[in-house]
mmCIF file of C-alpha atoms and ligand atoms in Angstrom:
data_model
loop_
_atom_site.group_PDB
_atom_site.id
_atom_site.type_symbol
_atom_site.label_atom_id
_atom_site.label_comp_id
_atom_site.label_asym_id
_atom_site.label_seq_id
_atom_site.Cartn_x
_atom_site.Cartn_y
_atom_site.Cartn_z
ATOM 1 C CA MET K 1 -34.602 -1.183 -7.831
ATOM 2 C CA ASN K 2 -33.135 -4.242 -9.242
ATOM 3 C CA ASP K 3 -32.188 -6.953 -6.867
ATOM 4 C CA GLU K 4 -29.123 -8.046 -8.845
ATOM 5 C CA ARG K 5 -25.913 -6.445 -8.220
ATOM 6 C CA ASP K 6 -22.780 -6.280 -10.435
ATOM 7 C CA VAL K 7 -20.692 -4.574 -7.842
ATOM 8 C CA TRP K 8 -20.861 -4.952 -4.061
ATOM 9 C CA VAL K 9 -20.427 -1.485 -2.377
ATOM 10 C CA ARG K 10 -19.642 -1.520 1.484
ATOM 11 C CA GLU K 11 -20.204 1.771 3.331
ATOM 12 C CA VAL K 12 -17.349 2.255 5.898
ATOM 13 C CA GLY K 13 -17.838 5.943 6.818
ATOM 14 C CA THR K 14 -19.529 4.691 10.092
ATOM 15 C CA ARG K 15 -16.216 3.181 11.157
ATOM 16 C CA ASP K 16 -13.336 4.467 8.967
ATOM 17 C CA GLY K 17 -14.990 7.923 8.802
ATOM 18 C CA LEU K 18 -16.067 8.401 12.304
ATOM 19 C CA GLN K 19 -12.750 7.094 13.854
ATOM 20 C CA SER K 20 -10.761 9.724 11.985
ATOM 21 C CA ILE K 21 -12.880 12.903 13.026
ATOM 22 C CA ALA K 22 -13.155 14.723 16.287
ATOM 23 C CA THR K 23 -16.983 14.753 16.456
ATOM 24 C CA VAL K 24 -18.357 11.807 18.542
ATOM 25 C CA PHE K 25 -21.768 11.005 16.956
ATOM 26 C CA PRO K 26 -24.357 9.793 19.422
ATOM 27 C CA THR K 27 -25.572 6.240 18.852
ATOM 28 C CA ALA K 28 -29.193 7.420 17.735
ATOM 29 C CA ALA K 29 -27.398 9.448 14.823
ATOM 30 C CA LYS K 30 -25.231 6.546 13.735
ATOM 31 C CA LEU K 31 -28.333 4.263 13.551
ATOM 32 C CA ASP K 32 -30.443 6.980 11.668
ATOM 33 C CA TRP K 33 -27.298 7.136 9.114
ATOM 34 C CA ILE K 34 -27.133 3.403 8.916
ATOM 35 C CA ARG K 35 -30.962 3.093 8.309
ATOM 36 C CA LEU K 36 -30.966 5.504 5.506
ATOM 37 C CA GLU K 37 -28.206 4.063 3.752
ATOM 38 C CA ALA K 38 -29.617 0.542 3.920
ATOM 39 C CA ALA K 39 -32.977 2.268 2.674
ATOM 40 C CA ALA K 40 -30.978 3.443 -0.109
ATOM 41 C CA GLY K 41 -29.995 -0.009 -1.055
ATOM 42 C CA VAL K 42 -26.395 -0.288 0.502
ATOM 43 C CA PRO K 43 -25.988 -4.049 1.125
ATOM 44 C CA GLU K 44 -23.235 -3.865 3.752
ATOM 45 C CA ILE K 45 -22.085 -1.419 6.413
ATOM 46 C CA GLU K 46 -19.113 -1.507 8.501
ATOM 47 C CA VAL K 47 -20.908 0.002 11.454
ATOM 48 C CA GLY K 48 -18.279 0.099 14.273
ATOM 49 C CA SER K 49 -14.920 -1.206 15.681
ATOM 50 C CA PHE K 50 -14.537 -3.340 18.615
ATOM 51 C CA VAL K 51 -11.283 -1.502 20.025
ATOM 52 C CA PRO K 52 -10.852 -0.494 23.553
ATOM 53 C CA PRO K 53 -13.001 2.606 24.238
ATOM 54 C CA LYS K 54 -9.909 4.327 25.651
ATOM 55 C CA LEU K 55 -8.306 4.172 22.407
ATOM 56 C CA LEU K 56 -11.372 5.313 20.319
ATOM 57 C CA PRO K 57 -14.154 6.918 22.313
ATOM 58 C CA GLN K 58 -16.063 7.218 18.962
ATOM 59 C CA MET K 59 -16.362 3.510 18.660
ATOM 60 C CA ALA K 60 -17.411 2.803 22.505
ATOM 61 C CA ASP K 61 -20.937 2.128 21.452
ATOM 62 C CA SER K 62 -20.218 -0.360 18.744
ATOM 63 C CA ALA K 63 -21.992 -3.364 20.269
ATOM 64 C CA GLU K 64 -25.036 -1.243 20.779
ATOM 65 C CA VAL K 65 -24.849 -0.021 17.131
ATOM 66 C CA VAL K 66 -24.379 -3.659 15.903
ATOM 67 C CA ARG K 67 -27.543 -4.640 17.768
ATOM 68 C CA GLY K 68 -29.559 -1.731 16.246
ATOM 69 C CA ALA K 69 -28.361 -2.223 12.794
ATOM 70 C CA LYS K 70 -29.133 -6.105 13.016
ATOM 71 C CA ALA K 71 -32.822 -4.853 13.224
ATOM 72 C CA ILE K 72 -32.638 -3.774 9.674
ATOM 73 C CA ALA K 73 -33.925 -6.358 7.351
ATOM 74 C CA GLY K 74 -31.498 -7.435 4.650
ATOM 75 C CA LEU K 75 -28.432 -5.410 5.791
ATOM 76 C CA ARG K 76 -25.204 -7.075 6.269
ATOM 77 C CA VAL K 77 -23.786 -5.808 9.386
ATOM 78 C CA ALA K 78 -19.988 -5.700 9.669
ATOM 79 C CA ALA K 79 -17.531 -4.621 12.236
ATOM 80 C CA LEU K 80 -13.826 -4.053 12.364
ATOM 81 C CA VAL K 81 -11.963 -6.168 15.105
ATOM 82 C CA PRO K 82 -8.321 -5.571 15.859
ATOM 83 C CA ASN K 83 -7.574 -8.812 17.695
ATOM 84 C CA LEU K 84 -9.159 -11.834 19.300
ATOM 85 C CA ARG K 85 -10.624 -9.869 22.195
ATOM 86 C CA GLY K 86 -12.442 -7.460 19.778
ATOM 87 C CA ALA K 87 -13.695 -10.517 17.708
ATOM 88 C CA GLU K 88 -15.148 -12.182 20.831
ATOM 89 C CA ASN K 89 -17.163 -9.056 21.592
ATOM 90 C CA ALA K 90 -18.127 -8.510 17.914
ATOM 91 C CA PHE K 91 -19.362 -12.299 17.748
ATOM 92 C CA ALA K 92 -21.356 -11.979 21.049
ATOM 93 C CA ALA K 93 -22.906 -8.569 19.703
ATOM 94 C CA GLY K 94 -24.317 -10.462 16.768
ATOM 95 C CA ALA K 95 -22.212 -8.956 13.827
ATOM 96 C CA ASP K 96 -22.636 -10.620 10.432
ATOM 97 C CA GLN K 97 -19.169 -10.095 9.386
ATOM 98 C CA LEU K 98 -15.924 -9.456 11.106
ATOM 99 C CA ASN K 99 -13.155 -7.437 9.384
ATOM 100 C CA TYR K 100 -9.815 -8.045 10.768
ATOM 101 C CA VAL K 101 -6.685 -6.021 9.505
ATOM 102 C CA VAL K 102 -3.338 -7.210 8.895
ATOM 103 C CA SER K 103 -0.851 -4.420 7.930
ATOM 104 C CA VAL K 104 1.607 -5.567 5.266
ATOM 105 C CA SER K 105 4.183 -3.032 6.043
ATOM 106 C CA GLU K 106 6.265 -4.481 8.930
ATOM 107 C CA ALA K 107 6.957 -0.939 10.280
ATOM 108 C CA HIS K 108 3.332 -0.010 10.304
ATOM 109 C CA SER K 109 2.193 -3.159 11.871
ATOM 110 C CA GLN K 110 4.748 -2.571 14.619
ATOM 111 C CA ALA K 111 3.516 0.981 15.139
ATOM 112 C CA ASN K 112 -0.098 0.392 14.825
ATOM 113 C CA VAL K 113 -0.813 -2.783 16.822
ATOM 114 C CA ARG K 114 2.791 -3.604 18.301
ATOM 115 C CA LYS K 115 2.941 -6.789 16.301
ATOM 116 C CA SER K 116 5.013 -8.114 13.583
ATOM 117 C CA VAL K 117 3.178 -9.206 10.471
ATOM 118 C CA ALA K 118 3.665 -12.918 11.411
ATOM 119 C CA GLN K 119 2.206 -12.114 14.805
ATOM 120 C CA ALA K 120 -0.677 -10.308 13.155
ATOM 121 C CA LEU K 121 -1.424 -13.388 11.120
ATOM 122 C CA ASP K 122 -1.203 -15.689 14.146
ATOM 123 C CA GLU K 123 -3.898 -13.473 15.739
ATOM 124 C CA PHE K 124 -6.104 -14.004 12.797
ATOM 125 C CA ALA K 125 -5.573 -17.651 13.123
ATOM 126 C CA ALA K 126 -6.694 -17.561 16.755
ATOM 127 C CA ILE K 127 -9.857 -15.680 15.619
ATOM 128 C CA MET K 128 -10.559 -18.461 13.106
ATOM 129 C CA GLU K 129 -10.002 -21.209 15.826
ATOM 130 C CA TYR K 130 -12.288 -19.400 18.109
ATOM 131 C CA ARG K 131 -15.019 -19.520 15.511
ATOM 132 C CA ARG K 132 -14.228 -23.071 14.919
ATOM 133 C CA ASN K 133 -14.871 -23.735 18.552
ATOM 134 C CA HIS K 134 -18.036 -21.923 18.745
ATOM 135 C CA PRO K 135 -20.410 -23.399 16.372
ATOM 136 C CA GLU K 136 -23.127 -20.723 17.083
ATOM 137 C CA TYR K 137 -20.832 -18.346 15.269
ATOM 138 C CA ALA K 138 -20.427 -20.779 12.313
ATOM 139 C CA HIS K 139 -22.447 -18.493 10.039
ATOM 140 C CA VAL K 140 -20.500 -15.411 10.792
ATOM 141 C CA ARG K 141 -17.997 -14.425 8.079
ATOM 142 C CA VAL K 142 -14.448 -13.451 8.960
ATOM 143 C CA ALA K 143 -12.683 -11.143 6.490
ATOM 144 C CA SER K 144 -9.427 -9.695 6.672
ATOM 145 C CA GLY K 145 -7.919 -6.395 5.115
ATOM 146 C CA LEU K 146 -4.468 -6.017 4.003
ATOM 147 C CA ALA K 147 -3.644 -2.603 5.176
ATOM 148 C CA THR K 148 -0.796 -0.329 3.571
ATOM 149 C CA ALA K 149 -0.793 -2.533 0.542
ATOM 150 C CA PHE K 150 0.205 0.254 -1.711
ATOM 151 C CA GLY K 151 2.846 2.049 0.444
ATOM 152 C CA CYS K 152 3.398 3.116 3.982
ATOM 153 C CA THR K 153 3.886 6.503 5.644
ATOM 154 C CA ILE K 154 6.633 5.008 7.676
ATOM 155 C CA ALA K 155 8.594 2.770 5.572
ATOM 156 C CA GLY K 156 7.592 4.246 2.214
ATOM 157 C CA PRO K 157 7.049 1.731 -0.785
ATOM 158 C CA VAL K 158 5.647 -1.769 0.202
ATOM 159 C CA ASP K 159 6.911 -4.892 -1.858
ATOM 160 C CA PRO K 160 3.874 -6.400 -3.690
ATOM 161 C CA ALA K 161 5.391 -9.795 -2.869
ATOM 162 C CA ASP K 162 4.804 -8.969 0.755
ATOM 163 C CA VAL K 163 0.941 -8.347 -0.120
ATOM 164 C CA VAL K 164 0.810 -11.563 -2.018
ATOM 165 C CA ARG K 165 2.296 -13.526 0.788
ATOM 166 C CA ALA K 166 0.074 -12.176 3.486
ATOM 167 C CA ALA K 167 -2.948 -12.781 1.177
ATOM 168 C CA GLU K 168 -1.929 -16.374 0.597
ATOM 169 C CA ARG K 169 -1.516 -16.892 4.445
ATOM 170 C CA LEU K 170 -5.037 -15.313 5.115
ATOM 171 C CA VAL K 171 -6.430 -17.742 2.427
ATOM 172 C CA GLU K 172 -4.816 -20.786 4.103
ATOM 173 C CA LEU K 173 -6.149 -19.752 7.468
ATOM 174 C CA GLY K 174 -9.698 -19.576 5.917
ATOM 175 C CA ALA K 175 -10.528 -15.958 5.557
ATOM 176 C CA ASP K 176 -13.953 -15.659 4.004
ATOM 177 C CA GLU K 177 -12.935 -12.449 2.140
ATOM 178 C CA LEU K 178 -10.113 -10.156 1.631
ATOM 179 C CA ALA K 179 -9.879 -6.480 1.255
ATOM 180 C CA VAL K 180 -6.779 -4.877 -0.134
ATOM 181 C CA ALA K 181 -6.395 -1.504 1.249
ATOM 182 C CA ASP K 182 -4.441 1.729 0.207
ATOM 183 C CA THR K 183 -4.593 2.896 3.865
ATOM 184 C CA VAL K 184 -2.891 6.148 3.213
ATOM 185 C CA GLY K 185 -3.746 6.877 -0.377
ATOM 186 C CA TYR K 186 -0.457 6.026 -2.080
ATOM 187 C CA GLY K 187 -1.735 3.820 -4.792
ATOM 188 C CA ASN K 188 -1.972 4.606 -8.501
ATOM 189 C CA PRO K 189 -3.863 2.722 -11.136
ATOM 190 C CA ALA K 190 -0.918 0.930 -12.664
ATOM 191 C CA GLN K 191 0.083 -0.449 -9.240
ATOM 192 C CA CYS K 192 -3.752 -1.351 -8.702
ATOM 193 C CA ARG K 193 -3.855 -3.420 -11.778
ATOM 194 C CA ARG K 194 -0.604 -5.486 -10.730
ATOM 195 C CA ILE K 195 -1.467 -5.881 -7.154
ATOM 196 C CA PHE K 196 -5.231 -6.815 -7.435
ATOM 197 C CA ALA K 197 -4.390 -9.414 -10.389
ATOM 198 C CA ALA K 198 -1.947 -10.930 -8.237
ATOM 199 C CA VAL K 199 -3.989 -11.162 -5.203
ATOM 200 C CA LEU K 200 -7.104 -12.374 -7.187
ATOM 201 C CA ASP K 201 -4.821 -15.001 -8.430
ATOM 202 C CA VAL K 202 -3.942 -16.364 -4.981
ATOM 203 C CA ALA K 203 -7.484 -15.802 -3.613
ATOM 204 C CA GLY K 204 -9.177 -18.217 -5.851
ATOM 205 C CA ASP K 205 -13.005 -18.437 -5.088
ATOM 206 C CA ILE K 206 -12.677 -15.947 -2.170
ATOM 207 C CA PRO K 207 -14.049 -12.508 -2.876
ATOM 208 C CA VAL K 208 -11.422 -9.680 -2.916
ATOM 209 C CA GLY K 209 -12.581 -6.177 -2.263
ATOM 210 C CA ALA K 210 -10.799 -2.735 -2.593
ATOM 211 C CA HIS K 211 -10.560 -0.197 0.059
ATOM 212 C CA PHE K 212 -9.280 3.226 -1.227
ATOM 213 C CA HIS K 213 -8.515 6.600 0.294
ATOM 214 C CA ASP K 214 -8.746 9.577 -1.972
ATOM 215 C CA THR K 215 -5.814 11.264 -0.326
ATOM 216 C CA ARG K 216 -4.101 12.192 -3.625
ATOM 217 C CA GLY K 217 -7.076 12.332 -5.760
ATOM 218 C CA LEU K 218 -6.714 8.878 -7.360
ATOM 219 C CA GLY K 219 -9.459 6.948 -5.534
ATOM 220 C CA LEU K 220 -11.892 6.572 -8.480
ATOM 221 C CA ALA K 221 -9.001 6.108 -11.030
ATOM 222 C CA ASN K 222 -7.955 3.182 -8.880
ATOM 223 C CA VAL K 223 -11.512 1.803 -8.798
ATOM 224 C CA ASP K 224 -11.530 1.828 -12.664
ATOM 225 C CA ALA K 225 -8.223 -0.035 -12.538
ATOM 226 C CA ALA K 226 -9.225 -2.613 -10.087
ATOM 227 C CA LEU K 227 -12.563 -3.048 -12.071
ATOM 228 C CA GLU K 228 -10.497 -3.833 -15.009
ATOM 229 C CA VAL K 229 -8.921 -6.805 -13.547
ATOM 230 C CA GLY K 230 -11.945 -8.299 -12.013
ATOM 231 C CA VAL K 231 -12.448 -6.597 -8.590
ATOM 232 C CA ARG K 232 -16.133 -6.064 -7.860
ATOM 233 C CA ARG K 233 -16.346 -5.050 -4.164
ATOM 234 C CA PHE K 234 -15.475 -1.680 -3.006
ATOM 235 C CA ASP K 235 -15.460 0.342 0.330
ATOM 236 C CA ALA K 236 -16.381 3.948 0.420
ATOM 237 C CA SER K 237 -17.505 6.647 2.922
ATOM 238 C CA LEU K 238 -20.510 8.782 2.538
ATOM 239 C CA ALA K 239 -19.270 12.410 1.640
ATOM 240 C CA GLY K 240 -15.688 11.000 2.007
ATOM 241 C CA LEU K 241 -15.893 11.420 5.634
ATOM 242 C CA GLY K 242 -12.585 10.896 7.334
ATOM 243 C CA GLY K 243 -9.052 11.981 6.717
ATOM 244 C CA CYS K 244 -7.015 12.624 9.697
ATOM 245 C CA PRO K 245 -7.517 14.653 12.746
ATOM 246 C CA TYR K 246 -3.967 16.037 12.400
ATOM 247 C CA ALA K 247 -4.074 16.746 8.654
ATOM 248 C CA PRO K 248 -6.892 19.601 8.007
ATOM 249 C CA GLY K 249 -8.637 19.118 4.718
ATOM 250 C CA ALA K 250 -7.102 15.582 4.018
ATOM 251 C CA SER K 251 -9.874 13.498 2.595
ATOM 252 C CA GLY K 252 -10.941 10.060 3.825
ATOM 253 C CA ASN K 253 -12.109 7.017 1.860
ATOM 254 C CA ILE K 254 -13.462 7.460 -1.684
ATOM 255 C CA VAL K 255 -16.872 9.239 -1.681
ATOM 256 C CA THR K 256 -19.756 6.620 -1.773
ATOM 257 C CA GLU K 257 -22.090 8.818 -3.808
ATOM 258 C CA ASP K 258 -19.441 9.377 -6.416
ATOM 259 C CA LEU K 259 -18.375 5.749 -6.592
ATOM 260 C CA VAL K 260 -22.094 4.770 -6.956
ATOM 261 C CA PHE K 261 -22.634 7.383 -9.591
ATOM 262 C CA MET K 262 -19.603 6.152 -11.464
ATOM 263 C CA LEU K 263 -20.417 2.491 -11.411
ATOM 264 C CA GLU K 264 -24.118 3.171 -12.389
ATOM 265 C CA ALA K 265 -23.147 5.400 -15.377
ATOM 266 C CA MET K 266 -20.697 2.593 -16.471
ATOM 267 C CA GLY K 267 -23.642 0.218 -16.633
ATOM 268 C CA LEU K 268 -22.635 -1.779 -13.453
ATOM 269 C CA ARG K 269 -25.707 -2.236 -11.041
ATOM 270 C CA THR K 270 -24.897 -1.549 -7.319
ATOM 271 C CA GLY K 271 -28.536 -1.886 -6.442
ATOM 272 C CA ILE K 272 -28.135 1.510 -4.668
ATOM 273 C CA ASP K 273 -30.347 4.727 -5.145
ATOM 274 C CA LEU K 274 -28.324 7.894 -5.469
ATOM 275 C CA ASP K 275 -31.241 10.076 -4.132
ATOM 276 C CA GLY K 276 -31.331 7.882 -1.268
ATOM 277 C CA LEU K 277 -27.672 8.360 -0.699
ATOM 278 C CA LEU K 278 -27.985 12.104 -0.827
ATOM 279 C CA ALA K 279 -30.771 12.000 1.894
ATOM 280 C CA ALA K 280 -28.360 9.893 4.073
ATOM 281 C CA ARG K 281 -25.636 12.259 3.441
ATOM 282 C CA GLU K 282 -27.726 15.309 4.415
ATOM 283 C CA LEU K 283 -28.714 13.729 7.810
ATOM 284 C CA MET K 284 -25.101 12.628 8.448
ATOM 285 C CA ALA K 285 -23.784 16.173 7.728
ATOM 286 C CA ARG K 286 -26.192 17.769 10.195
ATOM 287 C CA HIS K 287 -24.150 16.026 13.015
ATOM 288 C CA LEU K 288 -20.747 17.128 11.868
ATOM 289 C CA ASP K 289 -19.022 19.784 13.915
ATOM 290 C CA GLY K 290 -16.835 21.779 11.331
ATOM 291 C CA GLU K 291 -15.400 18.521 9.645
ATOM 292 C CA PRO K 292 -15.145 18.942 5.981
ATOM 293 C CA THR K 293 -17.288 16.809 3.504
ATOM 294 C CA HIS K 294 -16.270 15.816 0.061
ATOM 295 C CA GLY K 295 -17.806 14.843 -3.343
ATOM 296 C CA ALA K 296 -18.749 15.932 -6.639
ATOM 297 C CA PHE K 297 -22.092 14.243 -7.367
ATOM 298 C CA VAL K 298 -23.843 16.127 -4.491
ATOM 299 C CA THR K 299 -22.967 19.595 -6.176
ATOM 300 C CA ALA K 300 -23.153 18.690 -9.730
ATOM 301 C CA GLY K 301 -26.014 16.212 -9.733
ATOM 302 C CA ALA K 302 -26.786 13.842 -12.554
ATOM 303 C CA PRO K 303 -25.902 14.567 -16.229
ATOM 304 C CA LYS K 304 -28.994 15.348 -18.311
ATOM 305 C CA GLY K 305 -30.676 11.986 -19.476
ATOM 306 C CA PHE K 306 -28.659 9.891 -17.053
ATOM 307 C CA VAL K 307 -30.259 6.586 -16.267
ATOM 308 C CA ALA K 308 -28.740 4.453 -13.382
ATOM 309 C CA ALA K 309 -27.947 0.983 -14.471
ATOM 310 C CA SER K 310 -29.848 -0.349 -11.434
ATOM 311 C CA ARG K 311 -32.983 1.525 -12.878
ATOM 312 C CA ALA K 312 -32.809 0.371 -16.544
ATOM 313 C CA ALA K 313 -35.025 -2.200 -17.593
HETATM 314 ZN ZN1 ZN Q 401 -9.219 3.158 5.487
#
């Protein structure tokens, strides 16, 4: 497998997927899954979330999962942190990257974390200050997502100017990376081109990733649109695990295997081996308790004569 990557794919099924299904995975099963995906060449995995266990019992073992995943050579171990408290715990556990989230929609921010957008940005500033005051964590990357950037289930449409304003503020505060998220699967390709072009513009040298949900079947179309304007980092979930426990059949993030197949077929090297992903998928699916899995590559396989870009000489 080639060491060079044109596109950086981050697995988020172990966080975004697992937090939205009923099955609670044992710690060992999470780590087996993480090990197989890392062996397939996935460079970064968001392995958990440092939320109070009361809220998300599925994520209660996140510190242990971070420590276990850190034993895997070459893997960037990321964790979601909803606030400073969670960030302190993730730093202490040894995560390589912390992913904070600001909801761009005022209504969603209030409903989700009981903070205004401005207060959520202040919390990010507090996390950055904590890192500054703790030189032992200076090497840990701190990123922020911009949730509900393409629309919100409470407020409906979200003004792209609000997305850009929040991105600008996160850049000012020193974010190492941004991820623009279509949290509820409202986005379309035309919207993606506009919003990503605008955010890339204010981000300068800071990498900007895309986080899509396939709720309305536009996930990979949105990836193509984001690629067109220069985005080279994507979140995805193995077997599209996720959705919503209250909406049976609703799909989660875009499917990692399908995303990797599309990118490799387009000549973009991900450094990820599709057979390795399918092996990880099989192991992961064994632990599911009736939750649906998604994806087309797993059923159809590769087209005749297909050569993955990462395998081409
Ligand atoms: Zn998500």
